[in-house]
Structure formats: structure tokens, C-alpha cells
Amino acid sequence: FDLNGFVFHFHYAVDLFFIISGYVMAYSSYYAPKSFSFFEFFVKRIARLYPLHLLTLAMMLVYCWISQKQIPSILVIQNLFLIQNLGLGQSNDLLNFPSWSICIELWLTTFFLVLTKSIQSKFKITLVLTLVFLIPLILAPGLVLNGNYEDTVYSLNTGLLRGLSGISLGILLYL
């Protein structure tokens, strides 16, 4: 977006969202004084993210039905289970475009919960998170930094790589 010579790269707002999400999750869940189970964490994440996702998905399905757009069944299934952007298949034909970041948010915050609860040493977790932050940038700097979410690098979706870098950076900033 160009406004009188000022160029705005709004696609980077998602990366900021991932960084903030990592920070907030570290504060409220990963390193919170109150302990909770993995099941409790996951149910709360689903309760927070899924209702709006399901509503917008239903709206998109109605829109596609009205406009007589053919939708592959696998695309509907991937969207229902919020796995449409994990690199498990083609993601450049998203049914509900903005939901790619919600998919990444759900599964990576769950992954990082397991990671942070498994590694108790602050030094070790800092080292691991630094590696997780850097690996996507090393594997595909151009794709990760250009705001893309649909290309793949070694079968890994660049949206997933962006989420790995962003959320791990947010956790590192908290630490």
C-alpha cells in the first residue's frame, strides 16, 4: 500500500500478531504461576479461536454455494479441523483466507506449551527458542520475510515458518 511515497506493508501485521501472541502466551500460560493441564489449555484455545472461525467458514461456504463455486471436500475438512495451513496439502486455495493465521496460532501455541513445559532450564529453553526463531529465517529468508503464507520450503508451509519465528521471538522477549 503506497500513500504519497510512504509504503505500508500490512502483511507484516500478522508477524506482529505472532510475536505479541508468543509474549502473551508466555505471560499467561507458559510461565504463569497457576498450573493447568494440557487438556485445559487446549480446550481454552479452541473455545477462544474456533467459534469465530466456524462462523466465518460457514459464511464462506454459503457464499461459495450461492456463487456456485466448486469446493474440494479436502479443503472443507482441513478448514473444519483448522489444519489448512500446516503444510499438509495445497494451501493456496484457502476457503477462508484469514484463517490461515488462526490455524498456525492454534497449533503452534499448543506446540510451544509442550516445549516450554518440557524444558525447565531457562538457558536451554532460550537456546531452543533461539534456534526455532532462526531456522525458518535460515531455510527461506526471502519467503518468510516477504509476508507469504502459501509457498513451501522442504514441504513446510511458509505461514508455519512465519509463525514459528514470530511466536518463538515473542516468548524470547518475555524471558
PDB file of C-alpha atoms in Angstrom, residues 91-167:
ATOM      1  CA  SER A  91      -2.981 -24.223   0.832  1.00  0.00           C
ATOM      2  CA  ASN A  92      -3.068 -21.606  -1.899  1.00  0.00           C
ATOM      3  CA  ASP A  93      -6.797 -22.175  -2.438  1.00  0.00           C
ATOM      4  CA  LEU A  94      -7.923 -21.235   1.030  1.00  0.00           C
ATOM      5  CA  LEU A  95     -11.633 -21.340   1.626  1.00  0.00           C
ATOM      6  CA  ASN A  96     -11.470 -18.754   4.376  1.00  0.00           C
ATOM      7  CA  PHE A  97      -8.341 -16.713   3.627  1.00  0.00           C
ATOM      8  CA  PRO A  98      -7.632 -15.058   7.028  1.00  0.00           C
ATOM      9  CA  SER A  99      -7.989 -18.350   8.856  1.00  0.00           C
ATOM     10  CA  TRP A 100      -4.507 -19.481   7.824  1.00  0.00           C
ATOM     11  CA  SER A 101      -3.067 -17.437  10.690  1.00  0.00           C
ATOM     12  CA  ILE A 102      -5.603 -18.805  13.196  1.00  0.00           C
ATOM     13  CA  CYS A 103      -4.618 -22.327  12.153  1.00  0.00           C
ATOM     14  CA  ILE A 104      -0.968 -21.520  12.781  1.00  0.00           C
ATOM     15  CA  GLU A 105      -1.803 -19.761  16.062  1.00  0.00           C
ATOM     16  CA  LEU A 106      -3.723 -22.731  17.463  1.00  0.00           C
ATOM     17  CA  TRP A 107      -1.225 -25.447  16.656  1.00  0.00           C
ATOM     18  CA  LEU A 108       1.976 -23.527  17.359  1.00  0.00           C
ATOM     19  CA  THR A 109       0.837 -22.141  20.723  1.00  0.00           C
ATOM     20  CA  THR A 110      -0.002 -25.737  21.642  1.00  0.00           C
ATOM     21  CA  PHE A 111       3.412 -26.908  20.406  1.00  0.00           C
ATOM     22  CA  PHE A 112       5.168 -24.181  22.392  1.00  0.00           C
ATOM     23  CA  LEU A 113       3.201 -25.105  25.539  1.00  0.00           C
ATOM     24  CA  VAL A 114       4.570 -28.643  25.298  1.00  0.00           C
ATOM     25  CA  LEU A 115       8.061 -27.321  24.525  1.00  0.00           C
ATOM     26  CA  THR A 116       8.181 -24.805  27.383  1.00  0.00           C
ATOM     27  CA  LYS A 117       6.736 -27.264  29.902  1.00  0.00           C
ATOM     28  CA  SER A 118       9.190 -29.972  28.788  1.00  0.00           C
ATOM     29  CA  ILE A 119      12.346 -27.874  29.110  1.00  0.00           C
ATOM     30  CA  GLN A 120      12.628 -26.427  32.602  1.00  0.00           C
ATOM     31  CA  SER A 121      16.076 -24.855  32.307  1.00  0.00           C
ATOM     32  CA  LYS A 122      15.844 -21.180  31.318  1.00  0.00           C
ATOM     33  CA  PHE A 123      19.178 -21.416  29.490  1.00  0.00           C
ATOM     34  CA  LYS A 124      18.111 -24.489  27.497  1.00  0.00           C
ATOM     35  CA  ILE A 125      14.700 -23.109  26.564  1.00  0.00           C
ATOM     36  CA  THR A 126      16.295 -19.829  25.493  1.00  0.00           C
ATOM     37  CA  LEU A 127      18.737 -21.739  23.302  1.00  0.00           C
ATOM     38  CA  VAL A 128      15.983 -23.906  21.776  1.00  0.00           C
ATOM     39  CA  LEU A 129      13.686 -20.918  21.167  1.00  0.00           C
ATOM     40  CA  THR A 130      16.543 -19.001  19.538  1.00  0.00           C
ATOM     41  CA  LEU A 131      17.121 -21.926  17.179  1.00  0.00           C
ATOM     42  CA  VAL A 132      13.389 -22.200  16.451  1.00  0.00           C
ATOM     43  CA  PHE A 133      13.349 -18.460  15.713  1.00  0.00           C
ATOM     44  CA  LEU A 134      16.389 -18.630  13.402  1.00  0.00           C
ATOM     45  CA  ILE A 135      15.798 -21.876  11.486  1.00  0.00           C
ATOM     46  CA  PRO A 136      12.923 -20.539   9.306  1.00  0.00           C
ATOM     47  CA  LEU A 137      14.949 -17.424   8.564  1.00  0.00           C
ATOM     48  CA  ILE A 138      17.922 -19.549   7.530  1.00  0.00           C
ATOM     49  CA  LEU A 139      15.879 -22.043   5.471  1.00  0.00           C
ATOM     50  CA  ALA A 140      13.916 -19.483   3.489  1.00  0.00           C
ATOM     51  CA  PRO A 141      14.688 -15.874   4.350  1.00  0.00           C
ATOM     52  CA  GLY A 142      13.094 -14.463   1.213  1.00  0.00           C
ATOM     53  CA  LEU A 143       9.879 -16.419   1.567  1.00  0.00           C
ATOM     54  CA  VAL A 144       9.471 -15.946   5.305  1.00  0.00           C
ATOM     55  CA  LEU A 145      10.251 -12.236   5.251  1.00  0.00           C
ATOM     56  CA  ASN A 146       8.138 -11.342   2.221  1.00  0.00           C
ATOM     57  CA  GLY A 147       4.840 -11.870   4.024  1.00  0.00           C
ATOM     58  CA  ASN A 148       3.953 -15.039   2.145  1.00  0.00           C
ATOM     59  CA  TYR A 149       1.853 -17.753   3.736  1.00  0.00           C
ATOM     60  CA  GLU A 150       1.338 -20.285   0.978  1.00  0.00           C
ATOM     61  CA  ASP A 151       4.694 -21.300  -0.529  1.00  0.00           C
ATOM     62  CA  THR A 152       6.531 -24.321   0.773  1.00  0.00           C
ATOM     63  CA  VAL A 153      10.124 -24.944   1.782  1.00  0.00           C
ATOM     64  CA  TYR A 154      11.067 -28.608   2.211  1.00  0.00           C
ATOM     65  CA  SER A 155       7.303 -29.341   2.456  1.00  0.00           C
ATOM     66  CA  LEU A 156       6.933 -26.795   5.242  1.00  0.00           C
ATOM     67  CA  ASN A 157       4.434 -24.045   4.643  1.00  0.00           C
ATOM     68  CA  THR A 158       5.933 -20.552   4.896  1.00  0.00           C
ATOM     69  CA  GLY A 159       2.977 -19.445   7.028  1.00  0.00           C
ATOM     70  CA  LEU A 160       4.029 -22.115   9.509  1.00  0.00           C
ATOM     71  CA  LEU A 161       7.632 -20.903   9.342  1.00  0.00           C
ATOM     72  CA  ARG A 162       6.496 -17.299   9.938  1.00  0.00           C
ATOM     73  CA  GLY A 163       4.522 -18.467  12.970  1.00  0.00           C
ATOM     74  CA  LEU A 164       7.482 -20.422  14.351  1.00  0.00           C
ATOM     75  CA  SER A 165       9.733 -17.378  14.136  1.00  0.00           C
ATOM     76  CA  GLY A 166       7.170 -14.900  15.424  1.00  0.00           C
ATOM     77  CA  ILE A 167       5.813 -16.862  18.381  1.00  0.00           C
TER      78      ILE A 167
END
